[in-house]
PDB file of C-alpha atoms in Angstrom:
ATOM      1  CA  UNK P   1      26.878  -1.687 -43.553  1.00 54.00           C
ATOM      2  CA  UNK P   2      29.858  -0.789 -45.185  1.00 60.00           C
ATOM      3  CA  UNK P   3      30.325   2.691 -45.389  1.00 73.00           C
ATOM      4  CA  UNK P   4      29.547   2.832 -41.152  1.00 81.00           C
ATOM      5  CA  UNK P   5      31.880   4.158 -39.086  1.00 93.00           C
ATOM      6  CA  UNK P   6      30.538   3.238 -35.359  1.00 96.00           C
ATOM      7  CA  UNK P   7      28.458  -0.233 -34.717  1.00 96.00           C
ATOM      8  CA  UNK P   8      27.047  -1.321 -31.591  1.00 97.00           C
ATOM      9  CA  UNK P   9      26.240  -4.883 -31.754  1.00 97.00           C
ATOM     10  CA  UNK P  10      23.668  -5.109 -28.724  1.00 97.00           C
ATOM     11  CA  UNK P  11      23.065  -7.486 -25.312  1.00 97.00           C
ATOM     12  CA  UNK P  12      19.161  -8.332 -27.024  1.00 98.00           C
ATOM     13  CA  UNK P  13      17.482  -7.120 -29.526  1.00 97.00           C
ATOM     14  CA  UNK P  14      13.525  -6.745 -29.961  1.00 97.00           C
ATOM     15  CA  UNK P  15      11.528  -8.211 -33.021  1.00 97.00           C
ATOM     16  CA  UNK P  16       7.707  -7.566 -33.339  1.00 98.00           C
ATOM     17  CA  UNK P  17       8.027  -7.706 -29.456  1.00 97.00           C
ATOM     18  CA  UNK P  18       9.492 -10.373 -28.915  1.00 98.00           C
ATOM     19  CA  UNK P  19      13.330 -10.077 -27.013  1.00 98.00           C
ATOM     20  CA  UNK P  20      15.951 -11.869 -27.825  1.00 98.00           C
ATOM     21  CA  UNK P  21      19.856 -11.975 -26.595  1.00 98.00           C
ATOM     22  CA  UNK P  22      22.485 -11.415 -29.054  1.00 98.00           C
ATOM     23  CA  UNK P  23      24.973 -14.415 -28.812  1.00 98.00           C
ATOM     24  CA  UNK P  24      27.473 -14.263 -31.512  1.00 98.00           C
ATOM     25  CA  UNK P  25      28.975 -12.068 -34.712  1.00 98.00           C
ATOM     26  CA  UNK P  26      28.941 -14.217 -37.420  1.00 98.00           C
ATOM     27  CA  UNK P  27      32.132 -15.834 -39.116  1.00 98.00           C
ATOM     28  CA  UNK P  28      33.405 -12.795 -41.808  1.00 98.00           C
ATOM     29  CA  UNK P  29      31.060 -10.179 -40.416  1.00 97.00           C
ATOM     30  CA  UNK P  30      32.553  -7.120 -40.788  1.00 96.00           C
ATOM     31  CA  UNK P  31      35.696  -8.826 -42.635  1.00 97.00           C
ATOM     32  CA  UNK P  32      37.668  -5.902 -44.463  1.00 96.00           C
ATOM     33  CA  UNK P  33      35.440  -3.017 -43.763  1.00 95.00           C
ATOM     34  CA  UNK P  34      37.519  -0.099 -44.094  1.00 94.00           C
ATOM     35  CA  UNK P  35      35.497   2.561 -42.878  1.00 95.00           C
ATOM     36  CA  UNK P  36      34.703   0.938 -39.217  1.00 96.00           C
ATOM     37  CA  UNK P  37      36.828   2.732 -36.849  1.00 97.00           C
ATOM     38  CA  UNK P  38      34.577   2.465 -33.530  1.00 98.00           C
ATOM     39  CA  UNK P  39      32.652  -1.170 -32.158  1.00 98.00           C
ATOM     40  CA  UNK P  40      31.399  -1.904 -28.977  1.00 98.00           C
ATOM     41  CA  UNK P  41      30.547  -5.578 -28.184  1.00 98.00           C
ATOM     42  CA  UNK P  42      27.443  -6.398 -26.087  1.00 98.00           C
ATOM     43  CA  UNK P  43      27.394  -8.468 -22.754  1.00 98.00           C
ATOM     44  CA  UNK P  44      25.608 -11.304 -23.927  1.00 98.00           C
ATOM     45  CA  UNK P  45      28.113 -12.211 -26.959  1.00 98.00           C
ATOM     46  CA  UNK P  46      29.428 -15.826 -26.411  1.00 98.00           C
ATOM     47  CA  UNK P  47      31.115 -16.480 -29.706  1.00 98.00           C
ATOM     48  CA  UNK P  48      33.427 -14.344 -32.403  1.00 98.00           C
ATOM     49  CA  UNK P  49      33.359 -15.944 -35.505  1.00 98.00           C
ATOM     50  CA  UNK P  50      36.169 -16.909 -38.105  1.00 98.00           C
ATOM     51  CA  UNK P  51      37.990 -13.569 -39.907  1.00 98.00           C
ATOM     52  CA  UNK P  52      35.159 -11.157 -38.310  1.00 98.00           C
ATOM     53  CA  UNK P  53      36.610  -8.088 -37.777  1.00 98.00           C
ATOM     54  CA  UNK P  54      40.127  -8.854 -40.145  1.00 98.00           C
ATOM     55  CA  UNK P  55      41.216  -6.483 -42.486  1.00 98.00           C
ATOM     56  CA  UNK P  56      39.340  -3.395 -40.567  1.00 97.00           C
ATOM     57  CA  UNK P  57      42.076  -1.464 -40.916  1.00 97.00           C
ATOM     58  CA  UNK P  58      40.849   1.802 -39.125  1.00 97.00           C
ATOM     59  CA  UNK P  59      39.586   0.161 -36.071  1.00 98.00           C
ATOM     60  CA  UNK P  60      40.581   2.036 -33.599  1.00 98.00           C
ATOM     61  CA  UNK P  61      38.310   1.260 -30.536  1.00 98.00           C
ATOM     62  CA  UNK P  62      36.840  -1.997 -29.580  1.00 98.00           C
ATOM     63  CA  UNK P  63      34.659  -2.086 -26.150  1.00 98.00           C
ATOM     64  CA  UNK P  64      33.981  -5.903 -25.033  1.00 98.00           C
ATOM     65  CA  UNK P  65      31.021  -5.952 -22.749  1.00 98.00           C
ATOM     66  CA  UNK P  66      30.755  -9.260 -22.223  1.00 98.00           C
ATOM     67  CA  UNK P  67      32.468 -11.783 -19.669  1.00 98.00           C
ATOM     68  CA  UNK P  68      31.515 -14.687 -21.070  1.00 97.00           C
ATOM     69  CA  UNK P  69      34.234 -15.164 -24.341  1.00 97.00           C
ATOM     70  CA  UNK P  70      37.245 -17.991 -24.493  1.00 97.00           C
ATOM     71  CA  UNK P  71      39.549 -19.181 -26.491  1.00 97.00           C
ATOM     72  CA  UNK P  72      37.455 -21.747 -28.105  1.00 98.00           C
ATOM     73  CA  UNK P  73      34.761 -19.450 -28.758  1.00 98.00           C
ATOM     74  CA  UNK P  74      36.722 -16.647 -30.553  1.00 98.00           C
ATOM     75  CA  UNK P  75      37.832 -17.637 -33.827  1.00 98.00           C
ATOM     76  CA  UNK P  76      40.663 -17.590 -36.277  1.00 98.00           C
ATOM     77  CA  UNK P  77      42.008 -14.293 -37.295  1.00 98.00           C
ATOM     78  CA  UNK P  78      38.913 -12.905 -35.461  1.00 98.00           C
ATOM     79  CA  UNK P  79      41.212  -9.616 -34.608  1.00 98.00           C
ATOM     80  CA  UNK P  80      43.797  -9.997 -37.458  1.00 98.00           C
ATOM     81  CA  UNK P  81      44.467  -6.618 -39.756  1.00 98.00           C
ATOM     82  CA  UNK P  82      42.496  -3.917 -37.422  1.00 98.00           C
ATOM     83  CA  UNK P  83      44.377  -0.742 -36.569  1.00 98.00           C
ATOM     84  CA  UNK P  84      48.020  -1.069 -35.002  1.00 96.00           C
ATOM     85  CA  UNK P  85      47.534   1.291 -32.289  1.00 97.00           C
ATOM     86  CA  UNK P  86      43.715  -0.057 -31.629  1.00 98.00           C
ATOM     87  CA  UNK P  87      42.751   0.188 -27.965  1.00 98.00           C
ATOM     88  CA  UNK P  88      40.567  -2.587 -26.977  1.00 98.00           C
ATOM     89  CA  UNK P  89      39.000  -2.196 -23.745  1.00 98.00           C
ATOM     90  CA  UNK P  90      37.461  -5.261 -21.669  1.00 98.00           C
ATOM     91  CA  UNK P  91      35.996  -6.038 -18.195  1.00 98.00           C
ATOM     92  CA  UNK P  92      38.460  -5.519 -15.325  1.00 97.00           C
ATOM     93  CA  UNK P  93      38.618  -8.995 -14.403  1.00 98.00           C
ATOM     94  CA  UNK P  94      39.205 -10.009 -17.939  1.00 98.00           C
ATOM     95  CA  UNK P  95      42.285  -8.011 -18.809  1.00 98.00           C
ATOM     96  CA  UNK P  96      44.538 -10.947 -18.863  1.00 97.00           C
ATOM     97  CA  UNK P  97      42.448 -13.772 -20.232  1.00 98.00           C
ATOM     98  CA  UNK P  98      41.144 -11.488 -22.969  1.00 98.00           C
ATOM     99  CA  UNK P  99      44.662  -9.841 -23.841  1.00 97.00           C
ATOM    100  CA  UNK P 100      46.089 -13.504 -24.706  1.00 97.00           C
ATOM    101  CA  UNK P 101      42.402 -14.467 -26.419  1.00 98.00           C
ATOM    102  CA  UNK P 102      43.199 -11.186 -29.125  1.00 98.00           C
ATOM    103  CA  UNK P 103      46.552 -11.379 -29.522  1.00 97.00           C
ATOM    104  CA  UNK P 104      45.978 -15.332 -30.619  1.00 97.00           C
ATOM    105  CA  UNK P 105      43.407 -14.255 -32.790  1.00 98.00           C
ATOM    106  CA  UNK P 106      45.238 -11.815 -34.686  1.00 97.00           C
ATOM    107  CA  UNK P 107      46.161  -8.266 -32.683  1.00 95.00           C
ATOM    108  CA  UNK P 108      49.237  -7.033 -33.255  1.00 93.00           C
ATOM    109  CA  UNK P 109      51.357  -6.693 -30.293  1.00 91.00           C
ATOM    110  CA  UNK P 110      50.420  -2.583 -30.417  1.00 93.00           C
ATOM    111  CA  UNK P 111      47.425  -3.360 -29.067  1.00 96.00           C
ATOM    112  CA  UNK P 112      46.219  -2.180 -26.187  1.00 96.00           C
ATOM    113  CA  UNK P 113      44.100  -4.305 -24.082  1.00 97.00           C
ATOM    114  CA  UNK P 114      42.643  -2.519 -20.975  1.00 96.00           C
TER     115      UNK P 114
END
């Protein structure tokens, strides 16, 4: 998954019919991926891991779908290294919450968080 440039990591996913939620992105999961420039976070994500989006430099645009993130869930250096002028867009009740959530884990203060 390296060389893509837009990700969507879903609410559920189906496998040999069966449906199942999508919870989490894994500790280092897309850890220095240069190419990713686009990601939009499903609704049912609970937990960011550990260094998983650090070091994209070219991520531009982050969409975060879900309501249910903290502090506690979102891990170290989860948003450290992506683009300086990334926009991050979140729920409308979640502006503030989630705006001190990224910029712990990382953002530069360029960030937008909207």
């Amino acid at each position: 998954a390296k060389s893509v440039k837009n990700i969507v990591i879903p609410a559920s996913i189906k496998i040999e019919g069966k449906t199942y939620k999508v919870t989490s992105v894994a500790n280092n999961a897309f850890k220095g991926n240069k190419k990713l420039v686009k990601i939009t976070i499903g609704k049912n994500i609970r937990k960011i891991g550990r260094n998983a989006f650090k070091g994209c430099a070219n991520l531009k645009k982050v969409t975060i779908k879900t309501t249910k993130l903290t502090a506690k869930m979102t891990g170290k250096n989860a948003f450290s290294g992506i683009n300086k002028k990334a926009v991050i867009k979140v729920p409308k009740n979640k502006v503030k919450a989630y705006k001190k959530i990224i910029m712990a884990r990382g953002a530069v203060k360029n960030v937008k968080v909207k």
